mmCIF file with all atom_site columns, C-alpha atoms in Angstrom:
data_model
loop_
_atom_site.group_PDB
_atom_site.id
_atom_site.type_symbol
_atom_site.label_atom_id
_atom_site.label_alt_id
_atom_site.label_comp_id
_atom_site.label_asym_id
_atom_site.label_entity_id
_atom_site.label_seq_id
_atom_site.pdbx_PDB_ins_code
_atom_site.Cartn_x
_atom_site.Cartn_y
_atom_site.Cartn_z
_atom_site.occupancy
_atom_site.B_iso_or_equiv
_atom_site.pdbx_formal_charge
_atom_site.auth_seq_id
_atom_site.auth_comp_id
_atom_site.auth_asym_id
_atom_site.auth_atom_id
_atom_site.pdbx_PDB_model_num
ATOM 1   C CA . MET A 1 1   ? 20.510  3.724   34.181 1.00 97.00 ? 1   MET A CA 1
ATOM 2   C CA . ARG A 1 2   ? 21.861  3.084   30.734 1.00 98.00 ? 2   ARG A CA 1
ATOM 3   C CA . LEU A 1 3   ? 20.129  1.567   27.658 1.00 98.00 ? 3   LEU A CA 1
ATOM 4   C CA . ILE A 1 4   ? 22.768  0.506   24.919 1.00 98.00 ? 4   ILE A CA 1
ATOM 5   C CA . GLY A 1 5   ? 21.905  -0.131  21.290 1.00 98.00 ? 5   GLY A CA 1
ATOM 6   C CA . MET A 1 6   ? 19.926  1.071   18.411 1.00 97.00 ? 6   MET A CA 1
ATOM 7   C CA . LEU A 1 7   ? 15.779  2.510   18.042 1.00 98.00 ? 7   LEU A CA 1
ATOM 8   C CA . ASP A 1 8   ? 15.962  -0.169  14.932 1.00 95.00 ? 8   ASP A CA 1
ATOM 9   C CA . SER A 1 9   ? 15.819  -2.896  17.002 1.00 97.00 ? 9   SER A CA 1
ATOM 10  C CA . PRO A 1 10  ? 12.699  -3.733  18.192 1.00 98.00 ? 10  PRO A CA 1
ATOM 11  C CA . TYR A 1 11  ? 14.204  -5.457  21.455 1.00 98.00 ? 11  TYR A CA 1
ATOM 12  C CA . VAL A 1 12  ? 15.628  -2.113  22.589 1.00 98.00 ? 12  VAL A CA 1
ATOM 13  C CA . ARG A 1 13  ? 13.098  -0.567  21.498 1.00 98.00 ? 13  ARG A CA 1
ATOM 14  C CA . ARG A 1 14  ? 10.635  -2.525  23.148 1.00 98.00 ? 14  ARG A CA 1
ATOM 15  C CA . VAL A 1 15  ? 12.445  -1.616  26.489 1.00 98.00 ? 15  VAL A CA 1
ATOM 16  C CA . ALA A 1 16  ? 12.990  1.899   25.970 1.00 98.00 ? 16  ALA A CA 1
ATOM 17  C CA . ILE A 1 17  ? 9.062   2.536   25.096 1.00 98.00 ? 17  ILE A CA 1
ATOM 18  C CA . THR A 1 18  ? 8.695   0.912   28.881 1.00 98.00 ? 18  THR A CA 1
ATOM 19  C CA . LEU A 1 19  ? 11.195  2.372   30.013 1.00 97.00 ? 19  LEU A CA 1
ATOM 20  C CA . ARG A 1 20  ? 9.576   5.982   28.776 1.00 97.00 ? 20  ARG A CA 1
ATOM 21  C CA . MET A 1 21  ? 5.465   4.837   29.786 1.00 96.00 ? 21  MET A CA 1
ATOM 22  C CA . ALA A 1 22  ? 7.059   3.789   33.539 1.00 95.00 ? 22  ALA A CA 1
ATOM 23  C CA . GLY A 1 23  ? 8.980   7.203   34.032 1.00 95.00 ? 23  GLY A CA 1
ATOM 24  C CA . ILE A 1 24  ? 12.003  5.476   35.035 1.00 96.00 ? 24  ILE A CA 1
ATOM 25  C CA . PRO A 1 25  ? 15.523  7.534   34.313 1.00 95.00 ? 25  PRO A CA 1
ATOM 26  C CA . PHE A 1 26  ? 18.006  5.961   31.608 1.00 98.00 ? 26  PHE A CA 1
ATOM 27  C CA . THR A 1 27  ? 20.134  7.300   29.821 1.00 98.00 ? 27  THR A CA 1
ATOM 28  C CA . HIS A 1 28  ? 20.154  5.812   25.853 1.00 98.00 ? 28  HIS A CA 1
ATOM 29  C CA . GLU A 1 29  ? 23.482  5.152   24.212 1.00 97.00 ? 29  GLU A CA 1
ATOM 30  C CA . PRO A 1 30  ? 23.002  4.109   20.332 1.00 97.00 ? 30  PRO A CA 1
ATOM 31  C CA . LEU A 1 31  ? 25.917  1.706   19.568 1.00 97.00 ? 31  LEU A CA 1
ATOM 32  C CA . SER A 1 32  ? 25.365  -0.782  16.933 1.00 95.00 ? 32  SER A CA 1
ATOM 33  C CA . VAL A 1 33  ? 26.100  -4.391  17.408 1.00 93.00 ? 33  VAL A CA 1
ATOM 34  C CA . LEU A 1 34  ? 27.467  -4.119  13.591 1.00 90.00 ? 34  LEU A CA 1
ATOM 35  C CA . ARG A 1 35  ? 29.480  -0.973  13.289 1.00 93.00 ? 35  ARG A CA 1
ATOM 36  C CA . GLU A 1 36  ? 30.549  -0.315  16.516 1.00 96.00 ? 36  GLU A CA 1
ATOM 37  C CA . VAL A 1 37  ? 31.615  -3.512  17.874 1.00 96.00 ? 37  VAL A CA 1
ATOM 38  C CA . GLU A 1 38  ? 35.108  -2.134  19.685 1.00 96.00 ? 38  GLU A CA 1
ATOM 39  C CA . ALA A 1 39  ? 32.431  0.470   21.479 1.00 96.00 ? 39  ALA A CA 1
ATOM 40  C CA . PHE A 1 40  ? 29.880  -1.858  22.216 1.00 97.00 ? 40  PHE A CA 1
ATOM 41  C CA . ARG A 1 41  ? 32.340  -4.934  23.652 1.00 97.00 ? 41  ARG A CA 1
ATOM 42  C CA . ALA A 1 42  ? 33.522  -2.315  26.047 1.00 97.00 ? 42  ALA A CA 1
ATOM 43  C CA . VAL A 1 43  ? 29.508  -1.554  27.601 1.00 96.00 ? 43  VAL A CA 1
ATOM 44  C CA . ASN A 1 44  ? 29.355  -5.366  27.224 1.00 97.00 ? 44  ASN A CA 1
ATOM 45  C CA . PRO A 1 45  ? 31.770  -8.632  25.922 1.00 97.00 ? 45  PRO A CA 1
ATOM 46  C CA . VAL A 1 46  ? 28.931  -10.045 24.679 1.00 97.00 ? 46  VAL A CA 1
ATOM 47  C CA . VAL A 1 47  ? 27.248  -7.159  22.267 1.00 97.00 ? 47  VAL A CA 1
ATOM 48  C CA . LYS A 1 48  ? 23.641  -7.965  22.655 1.00 97.00 ? 48  LYS A CA 1
ATOM 49  C CA . ALA A 1 49  ? 21.512  -5.562  22.265 1.00 97.00 ? 49  ALA A CA 1
ATOM 50  C CA . PRO A 1 50  ? 19.377  -4.321  24.518 1.00 98.00 ? 50  PRO A CA 1
ATOM 51  C CA . THR A 1 51  ? 22.404  -4.050  26.977 1.00 98.00 ? 51  THR A CA 1
ATOM 52  C CA . LEU A 1 52  ? 20.784  -1.882  30.470 1.00 98.00 ? 52  LEU A CA 1
ATOM 53  C CA . ILE A 1 53  ? 23.131  -1.211  33.314 1.00 98.00 ? 53  ILE A CA 1
ATOM 54  C CA . THR A 1 54  ? 21.333  -0.504  36.205 1.00 97.00 ? 54  THR A CA 1
ATOM 55  C CA . ASP A 1 55  ? 21.930  1.843   39.065 1.00 94.00 ? 55  ASP A CA 1
ATOM 56  C CA . ALA A 1 56  ? 24.057  -0.462  41.077 1.00 95.00 ? 56  ALA A CA 1
ATOM 57  C CA . GLY A 1 57  ? 26.333  -1.432  37.717 1.00 96.00 ? 57  GLY A CA 1
ATOM 58  C CA . ILE A 1 58  ? 24.885  -4.180  36.627 1.00 98.00 ? 58  ILE A CA 1
ATOM 59  C CA . THR A 1 59  ? 24.835  -5.196  33.525 1.00 98.00 ? 59  THR A CA 1
ATOM 60  C CA . LEU A 1 60  ? 21.566  -7.117  32.165 1.00 98.00 ? 60  LEU A CA 1
ATOM 61  C CA . MET A 1 61  ? 20.934  -7.913  28.872 1.00 97.00 ? 61  MET A CA 1
ATOM 62  C CA . ASP A 1 62  ? 17.981  -9.428  26.843 1.00 97.00 ? 62  ASP A CA 1
ATOM 63  C CA . SER A 1 63  ? 14.879  -7.095  26.153 1.00 98.00 ? 63  SER A CA 1
ATOM 64  C CA . THR A 1 64  ? 12.424  -9.919  28.239 1.00 97.00 ? 64  THR A CA 1
ATOM 65  C CA . LEU A 1 65  ? 14.212  -10.003 31.867 1.00 98.00 ? 65  LEU A CA 1
ATOM 66  C CA . ILE A 1 66  ? 15.546  -6.835  31.078 1.00 98.00 ? 66  ILE A CA 1
ATOM 67  C CA . LEU A 1 67  ? 11.810  -6.160  31.576 1.00 97.00 ? 67  LEU A CA 1
ATOM 68  C CA . ALA A 1 68  ? 11.057  -8.887  34.089 1.00 96.00 ? 68  ALA A CA 1
ATOM 69  C CA . HIS A 1 69  ? 13.785  -6.780  36.135 1.00 97.00 ? 69  HIS A CA 1
ATOM 70  C CA . LEU A 1 70  ? 12.357  -3.602  35.764 1.00 96.00 ? 70  LEU A CA 1
ATOM 71  C CA . ALA A 1 71  ? 9.036   -5.340  36.692 1.00 96.00 ? 71  ALA A CA 1
ATOM 72  C CA . GLU A 1 72  ? 10.263  -6.024  39.450 1.00 95.00 ? 72  GLU A CA 1
ATOM 73  C CA . LEU A 1 73  ? 11.592  -2.895  40.936 1.00 93.00 ? 73  LEU A CA 1
ATOM 74  C CA . HIS A 1 74  ? 8.808   -0.644  39.572 1.00 93.00 ? 74  HIS A CA 1
ATOM 75  C CA . PRO A 1 75  ? 5.749   -3.249  39.790 1.00 91.00 ? 75  PRO A CA 1
ATOM 76  C CA . GLY A 1 76  ? 3.238   -0.410  40.119 1.00 87.00 ? 76  GLY A CA 1
ATOM 77  C CA . LEU A 1 77  ? 4.703   1.189   37.101 1.00 88.00 ? 77  LEU A CA 1
ATOM 78  C CA . ALA A 1 78  ? 6.694   -1.306  34.715 1.00 89.00 ? 78  ALA A CA 1
ATOM 79  C CA . ARG A 1 79  ? 4.778   -4.739  34.477 1.00 91.00 ? 79  ARG A CA 1
ATOM 80  C CA . LEU A 1 80  ? 2.294   -3.400  32.165 1.00 96.00 ? 80  LEU A CA 1
ATOM 81  C CA . MET A 1 81  ? 0.814   -6.640  32.331 1.00 96.00 ? 81  MET A CA 1
ATOM 82  C CA . PRO A 1 82  ? -2.472  -8.232  32.962 1.00 95.00 ? 82  PRO A CA 1
ATOM 83  C CA . THR A 1 83  ? -2.841  -10.182 36.528 1.00 93.00 ? 83  THR A CA 1
ATOM 84  C CA . ALA A 1 84  ? -6.152  -12.519 35.360 1.00 96.00 ? 84  ALA A CA 1
ATOM 85  C CA . PRO A 1 85  ? -4.865  -15.953 34.829 1.00 97.00 ? 85  PRO A CA 1
ATOM 86  C CA . GLU A 1 86  ? -6.771  -16.314 32.256 1.00 97.00 ? 86  GLU A CA 1
ATOM 87  C CA . ALA A 1 87  ? -5.799  -12.446 30.018 1.00 96.00 ? 87  ALA A CA 1
ATOM 88  C CA . HIS A 1 88  ? -2.396  -13.286 31.440 1.00 96.00 ? 88  HIS A CA 1
ATOM 89  C CA . ALA A 1 89  ? -2.159  -16.582 29.092 1.00 97.00 ? 89  ALA A CA 1
ATOM 90  C CA . LYS A 1 90  ? -3.049  -14.276 26.013 1.00 97.00 ? 90  LYS A CA 1
ATOM 91  C CA . ALA A 1 91  ? -1.181  -11.562 26.848 1.00 97.00 ? 91  ALA A CA 1
ATOM 92  C CA . CYS A 1 92  ? 1.665   -13.768 27.113 1.00 97.00 ? 92  CYS A CA 1
ATOM 93  C CA . ARG A 1 93  ? 1.045   -15.990 23.546 1.00 98.00 ? 93  ARG A CA 1
ATOM 94  C CA . ILE A 1 94  ? 0.264   -12.206 21.670 1.00 97.00 ? 94  ILE A CA 1
ATOM 95  C CA . LEU A 1 95  ? 4.363   -11.612 23.385 1.00 98.00 ? 95  LEU A CA 1
ATOM 96  C CA . GLY A 1 96  ? 5.163   -14.659 21.930 1.00 98.00 ? 96  GLY A CA 1
ATOM 97  C CA . LEU A 1 97  ? 3.759   -14.659 18.818 1.00 98.00 ? 97  LEU A CA 1
ATOM 98  C CA . ALA A 1 98  ? 5.296   -11.251 18.422 1.00 98.00 ? 98  ALA A CA 1
ATOM 99  C CA . LEU A 1 99  ? 8.756   -12.235 19.509 1.00 98.00 ? 99  LEU A CA 1
ATOM 100 C CA . ALA A 1 100 ? 8.748   -15.175 17.106 1.00 98.00 ? 100 ALA A CA 1
ATOM 101 C CA . ALA A 1 101 ? 7.884   -12.573 13.940 1.00 97.00 ? 101 ALA A CA 1
ATOM 102 C CA . ALA A 1 102 ? 10.294  -10.299 15.044 1.00 98.00 ? 102 ALA A CA 1
ATOM 103 C CA . ASP A 1 103 ? 13.149  -13.239 15.469 1.00 97.00 ? 103 ASP A CA 1
ATOM 104 C CA . LYS A 1 104 ? 11.986  -14.530 11.903 1.00 96.00 ? 104 LYS A CA 1
ATOM 105 C CA . THR A 1 105 ? 12.593  -10.697 10.649 1.00 96.00 ? 105 THR A CA 1
ATOM 106 C CA . VAL A 1 106 ? 16.410  -10.688 12.109 1.00 95.00 ? 106 VAL A CA 1
ATOM 107 C CA . GLN A 1 107 ? 17.386  -13.975 10.284 1.00 93.00 ? 107 GLN A CA 1
ATOM 108 C CA . LEU A 1 108 ? 15.939  -12.211 6.916  1.00 91.00 ? 108 LEU A CA 1
ATOM 109 C CA . VAL A 1 109 ? 17.917  -9.446  7.434  1.00 87.00 ? 109 VAL A CA 1
ATOM 110 C CA . TYR A 1 110 ? 20.776  -11.810 7.876  1.00 85.00 ? 110 TYR A CA 1
ATOM 111 C CA . GLU A 1 111 ? 20.362  -14.403 5.379  1.00 85.00 ? 111 GLU A CA 1
ATOM 112 C CA . ARG A 1 112 ? 19.728  -11.423 2.809  1.00 81.00 ? 112 ARG A CA 1
ATOM 113 C CA . ASN A 1 113 ? 22.150  -8.766  4.167  1.00 77.00 ? 113 ASN A CA 1
ATOM 114 C CA . LEU A 1 114 ? 24.854  -10.631 5.942  1.00 74.00 ? 114 LEU A CA 1
ATOM 115 C CA . ARG A 1 115 ? 25.229  -13.937 3.602  1.00 80.00 ? 115 ARG A CA 1
ATOM 116 C CA . PRO A 1 116 ? 26.909  -14.097 0.113  1.00 78.00 ? 116 PRO A CA 1
ATOM 117 C CA . GLU A 1 117 ? 24.217  -14.775 -1.633 1.00 78.00 ? 117 GLU A CA 1
ATOM 118 C CA . GLU A 1 118 ? 26.248  -17.831 -3.239 1.00 77.00 ? 118 GLU A CA 1
ATOM 119 C CA . LYS A 1 119 ? 25.817  -19.323 0.417  1.00 78.00 ? 119 LYS A CA 1
ATOM 120 C CA . ARG A 1 120 ? 21.857  -18.611 1.025  1.00 79.00 ? 120 ARG A CA 1
ATOM 121 C CA . HIS A 1 121 ? 19.774  -21.344 1.191  1.00 86.00 ? 121 HIS A CA 1
ATOM 122 C CA . ALA A 1 122 ? 16.468  -21.667 -0.422 1.00 84.00 ? 122 ALA A CA 1
ATOM 123 C CA . PRO A 1 123 ? 14.754  -23.990 1.595  1.00 88.00 ? 123 PRO A CA 1
ATOM 124 C CA . TRP A 1 124 ? 15.817  -22.367 5.034  1.00 86.00 ? 124 TRP A CA 1
ATOM 125 C CA . LEU A 1 125 ? 15.018  -19.061 3.393  1.00 89.00 ? 125 LEU A CA 1
ATOM 126 C CA . ASP A 1 126 ? 11.483  -20.435 2.769  1.00 92.00 ? 126 ASP A CA 1
ATOM 127 C CA . ARG A 1 127 ? 10.952  -22.216 5.853  1.00 95.00 ? 127 ARG A CA 1
ATOM 128 C CA . ILE A 1 128 ? 11.911  -18.508 7.394  1.00 94.00 ? 128 ILE A CA 1
ATOM 129 C CA . GLU A 1 129 ? 9.366   -17.167 5.032  1.00 94.00 ? 129 GLU A CA 1
ATOM 130 C CA . GLY A 1 130 ? 6.859   -19.768 6.023  1.00 95.00 ? 130 GLY A CA 1
ATOM 131 C CA . GLN A 1 131 ? 7.322   -18.548 9.881  1.00 97.00 ? 131 GLN A CA 1
ATOM 132 C CA . LEU A 1 132 ? 6.767   -15.270 9.781  1.00 97.00 ? 132 LEU A CA 1
ATOM 133 C CA . ALA A 1 133 ? 3.683   -15.306 7.855  1.00 96.00 ? 133 ALA A CA 1
ATOM 134 C CA . ALA A 1 134 ? 2.262   -17.791 10.787 1.00 97.00 ? 134 ALA A CA 1
ATOM 135 C CA . ALA A 1 135 ? 3.867   -15.188 13.427 1.00 97.00 ? 135 ALA A CA 1
ATOM 136 C CA . TYR A 1 136 ? 1.765   -12.092 11.319 1.00 97.00 ? 136 TYR A CA 1
ATOM 137 C CA . ALA A 1 137 ? -1.600  -14.402 10.422 1.00 96.00 ? 137 ALA A CA 1
ATOM 138 C CA . GLU A 1 138 ? -1.787  -15.708 14.097 1.00 97.00 ? 138 GLU A CA 1
ATOM 139 C CA . LEU A 1 139 ? -1.095  -12.091 15.591 1.00 97.00 ? 139 LEU A CA 1
ATOM 140 C CA . GLU A 1 140 ? -3.947  -10.459 13.398 1.00 96.00 ? 140 GLU A CA 1
ATOM 141 C CA . ARG A 1 141 ? -6.160  -13.025 14.229 1.00 95.00 ? 141 ARG A CA 1
ATOM 142 C CA . GLU A 1 142 ? -5.191  -12.214 18.299 1.00 95.00 ? 142 GLU A CA 1
ATOM 143 C CA . VAL A 1 143 ? -5.108  -8.890  18.136 1.00 93.00 ? 143 VAL A CA 1
ATOM 144 C CA . GLY A 1 144 ? -8.713  -8.775  16.435 1.00 89.00 ? 144 GLY A CA 1
ATOM 145 C CA . THR A 1 145 ? -10.985 -5.925  16.815 1.00 78.00 ? 145 THR A CA 1
ATOM 146 C CA . GLN A 1 146 ? -11.493 -4.236  20.260 1.00 73.00 ? 146 GLN A CA 1
ATOM 147 C CA . GLY A 1 147 ? -10.102 -1.450  21.346 1.00 79.00 ? 147 GLY A CA 1
ATOM 148 C CA . PRO A 1 148 ? -8.366  1.415   22.231 1.00 88.00 ? 148 PRO A CA 1
ATOM 149 C CA . TRP A 1 149 ? -5.957  -0.895  23.241 1.00 96.00 ? 149 TRP A CA 1
ATOM 150 C CA . LEU A 1 150 ? -5.550  -5.170  23.543 1.00 96.00 ? 150 LEU A CA 1
ATOM 151 C CA . PHE A 1 151 ? -6.154  -5.246  27.904 1.00 95.00 ? 151 PHE A CA 1
ATOM 152 C CA . GLY A 1 152 ? -8.439  -2.642  28.528 1.00 92.00 ? 152 GLY A CA 1
ATOM 153 C CA . SER A 1 153 ? -8.138  1.441   28.186 1.00 91.00 ? 153 SER A CA 1
ATOM 154 C CA . ALA A 1 154 ? -4.187  1.372   28.366 1.00 94.00 ? 154 ALA A CA 1
ATOM 155 C CA . PRO A 1 155 ? -1.778  0.356   26.237 1.00 96.00 ? 155 PRO A CA 1
ATOM 156 C CA . LEU A 1 156 ? 0.516   -2.898  27.867 1.00 97.00 ? 156 LEU A CA 1
ATOM 157 C CA . GLN A 1 157 ? 3.808   -4.952  27.494 1.00 97.00 ? 157 GLN A CA 1
ATOM 158 C CA . PRO A 1 158 ? 1.447   -6.812  24.492 1.00 97.00 ? 158 PRO A CA 1
ATOM 159 C CA . ASP A 1 159 ? 0.257   -3.547  23.051 1.00 97.00 ? 159 ASP A CA 1
ATOM 160 C CA . ILE A 1 160 ? 3.722   -1.942  22.723 1.00 98.00 ? 160 ILE A CA 1
ATOM 161 C CA . THR A 1 161 ? 5.768   -5.288  21.726 1.00 98.00 ? 161 THR A CA 1
ATOM 162 C CA . ALA A 1 162 ? 2.989   -6.138  19.073 1.00 98.00 ? 162 ALA A CA 1
ATOM 163 C CA . ALA A 1 163 ? 2.875   -2.219  17.596 1.00 97.00 ? 163 ALA A CA 1
ATOM 164 C CA . VAL A 1 164 ? 6.944   -1.856  17.624 1.00 98.00 ? 164 VAL A CA 1
ATOM 165 C CA . VAL A 1 165 ? 8.015   -5.460  16.324 1.00 98.00 ? 165 VAL A CA 1
ATOM 166 C CA . CYS A 1 166 ? 4.997   -5.251  12.990 1.00 96.00 ? 166 CYS A CA 1
ATOM 167 C CA . ARG A 1 167 ? 7.266   -1.285  12.518 1.00 96.00 ? 167 ARG A CA 1
ATOM 168 C CA . PHE A 1 168 ? 9.895   -3.196  12.269 1.00 97.00 ? 168 PHE A CA 1
ATOM 169 C CA . THR A 1 169 ? 8.717   -6.106  9.937  1.00 96.00 ? 169 THR A CA 1
ATOM 170 C CA . HIS A 1 170 ? 7.329   -3.107  7.816  1.00 93.00 ? 170 HIS A CA 1
ATOM 171 C CA . SER A 1 171 ? 10.542  -1.592  7.161  1.00 92.00 ? 171 SER A CA 1
ATOM 172 C CA . ILE A 1 172 ? 11.877  -4.632  6.722  1.00 90.00 ? 172 ILE A CA 1
ATOM 173 C CA . ARG A 1 173 ? 9.252   -6.322  4.765  1.00 89.00 ? 173 ARG A CA 1
ATOM 174 C CA . ASN A 1 174 ? 6.988   -4.147  4.405  1.00 86.00 ? 174 ASN A CA 1
ATOM 175 C CA . GLU A 1 175 ? 4.865   -7.387  2.784  1.00 89.00 ? 175 GLU A CA 1
ATOM 176 C CA . ALA A 1 176 ? 4.975   -9.837  5.269  1.00 89.00 ? 176 ALA A CA 1
ATOM 177 C CA . VAL A 1 177 ? 3.030   -7.481  7.430  1.00 91.00 ? 177 VAL A CA 1
ATOM 178 C CA . SER A 1 178 ? 0.344   -5.325  4.462  1.00 91.00 ? 178 SER A CA 1
ATOM 179 C CA . GLU A 1 179 ? -2.318  -3.311  6.091  1.00 91.00 ? 179 GLU A CA 1
ATOM 180 C CA . VAL A 1 180 ? -4.524  -4.591  3.646  1.00 93.00 ? 180 VAL A CA 1
ATOM 181 C CA . GLU A 1 181 ? -4.119  -8.459  5.369  1.00 94.00 ? 181 GLU A CA 1
ATOM 182 C CA . HIS A 1 182 ? -3.144  -7.184  8.856  1.00 95.00 ? 182 HIS A CA 1
ATOM 183 C CA . PRO A 1 183 ? -6.114  -4.384  9.416  1.00 95.00 ? 183 PRO A CA 1
ATOM 184 C CA . ASN A 1 184 ? -5.916  -4.802  12.700 1.00 95.00 ? 184 ASN A CA 1
ATOM 185 C CA . LEU A 1 185 ? -2.190  -4.850  13.158 1.00 96.00 ? 185 LEU A CA 1
ATOM 186 C CA . ALA A 1 186 ? -1.717  -1.819  11.396 1.00 95.00 ? 186 ALA A CA 1
ATOM 187 C CA . ALA A 1 187 ? -4.967  0.035   13.798 1.00 95.00 ? 187 ALA A CA 1
ATOM 188 C CA . LEU A 1 188 ? -2.663  -1.047  16.827 1.00 96.00 ? 188 LEU A CA 1
ATOM 189 C CA . CYS A 1 189 ? 0.441   -0.170  15.431 1.00 96.00 ? 189 CYS A CA 1
ATOM 190 C CA . ALA A 1 190 ? -0.894  2.898   14.441 1.00 95.00 ? 190 ALA A CA 1
ATOM 191 C CA . ARG A 1 191 ? -2.801  4.416   17.408 1.00 95.00 ? 191 ARG A CA 1
ATOM 192 C CA . ALA A 1 192 ? 0.452   2.987   19.545 1.00 97.00 ? 192 ALA A CA 1
ATOM 193 C CA . GLU A 1 193 ? 2.892   5.155   17.099 1.00 97.00 ? 193 GLU A CA 1
ATOM 194 C CA . ALA A 1 194 ? 1.179   8.254   18.539 1.00 97.00 ? 194 ALA A CA 1
ATOM 195 C CA . LEU A 1 195 ? 2.073   8.354   21.661 1.00 98.00 ? 195 LEU A CA 1
ATOM 196 C CA . PRO A 1 196 ? 4.687   10.359  23.803 1.00 97.00 ? 196 PRO A CA 1
ATOM 197 C CA . ALA A 1 197 ? 6.510   7.080   24.504 1.00 98.00 ? 197 ALA A CA 1
ATOM 198 C CA . PHE A 1 198 ? 6.610   5.711   21.110 1.00 98.00 ? 198 PHE A CA 1
ATOM 199 C CA . GLN A 1 199 ? 7.412   9.536   19.143 1.00 97.00 ? 199 GLN A CA 1
ATOM 200 C CA . ALA A 1 200 ? 10.218  9.742   22.256 1.00 97.00 ? 200 ALA A CA 1
ATOM 201 C CA . CYS A 1 201 ? 11.724  6.835   20.885 1.00 98.00 ? 201 CYS A CA 1
ATOM 202 C CA . PRO A 1 202 ? 11.056  6.843   16.636 1.00 96.00 ? 202 PRO A CA 1
ATOM 203 C CA . PHE A 1 203 ? 12.638  3.957   14.774 1.00 93.00 ? 203 PHE A CA 1
ATOM 204 C CA . ARG A 1 204 ? 14.594  5.877   12.806 1.00 78.00 ? 204 ARG A CA 1
#
């Protein structure tokens, strides 16, 4: 399998870490959707990261769909979700909050770094900031103080994704996920970043 995209994307990194944790062989091609558009387009005309080329040569995109496919291929290794209905629902809620935080952080990057200042709309930026703050407030409550991991003795996809997204936002807008206001998330992130699979897929 070939994974295409930069590890400073939380969507690419969550897939790469999951592949590492599951022990699924893959090669990583760190192409940027912004700086290497033509090279990326040659792999995937949609220019969307992450892109995964399967062993059968099928081009997949969207991290959630890629992870769902990996779970189908290797259910004992890559599913990484609790099976009890209530725990599964909570896991989905945590994933939804983390991915919402990722989406809003990306929106801030685009609005502040790519849109000309004279074309920025302050009410829209305020809305994004509010949604980002709400996502992290809810995520902090959901993570709580239980440990070492959210659903037992081993990290699952909610742990991976929450930690990856937290690291991403911290690099872009660290005040949005400060350790003072989000101590549970900070502790989870620190535990996760110490894992071999995380260290093998560094953010930068």
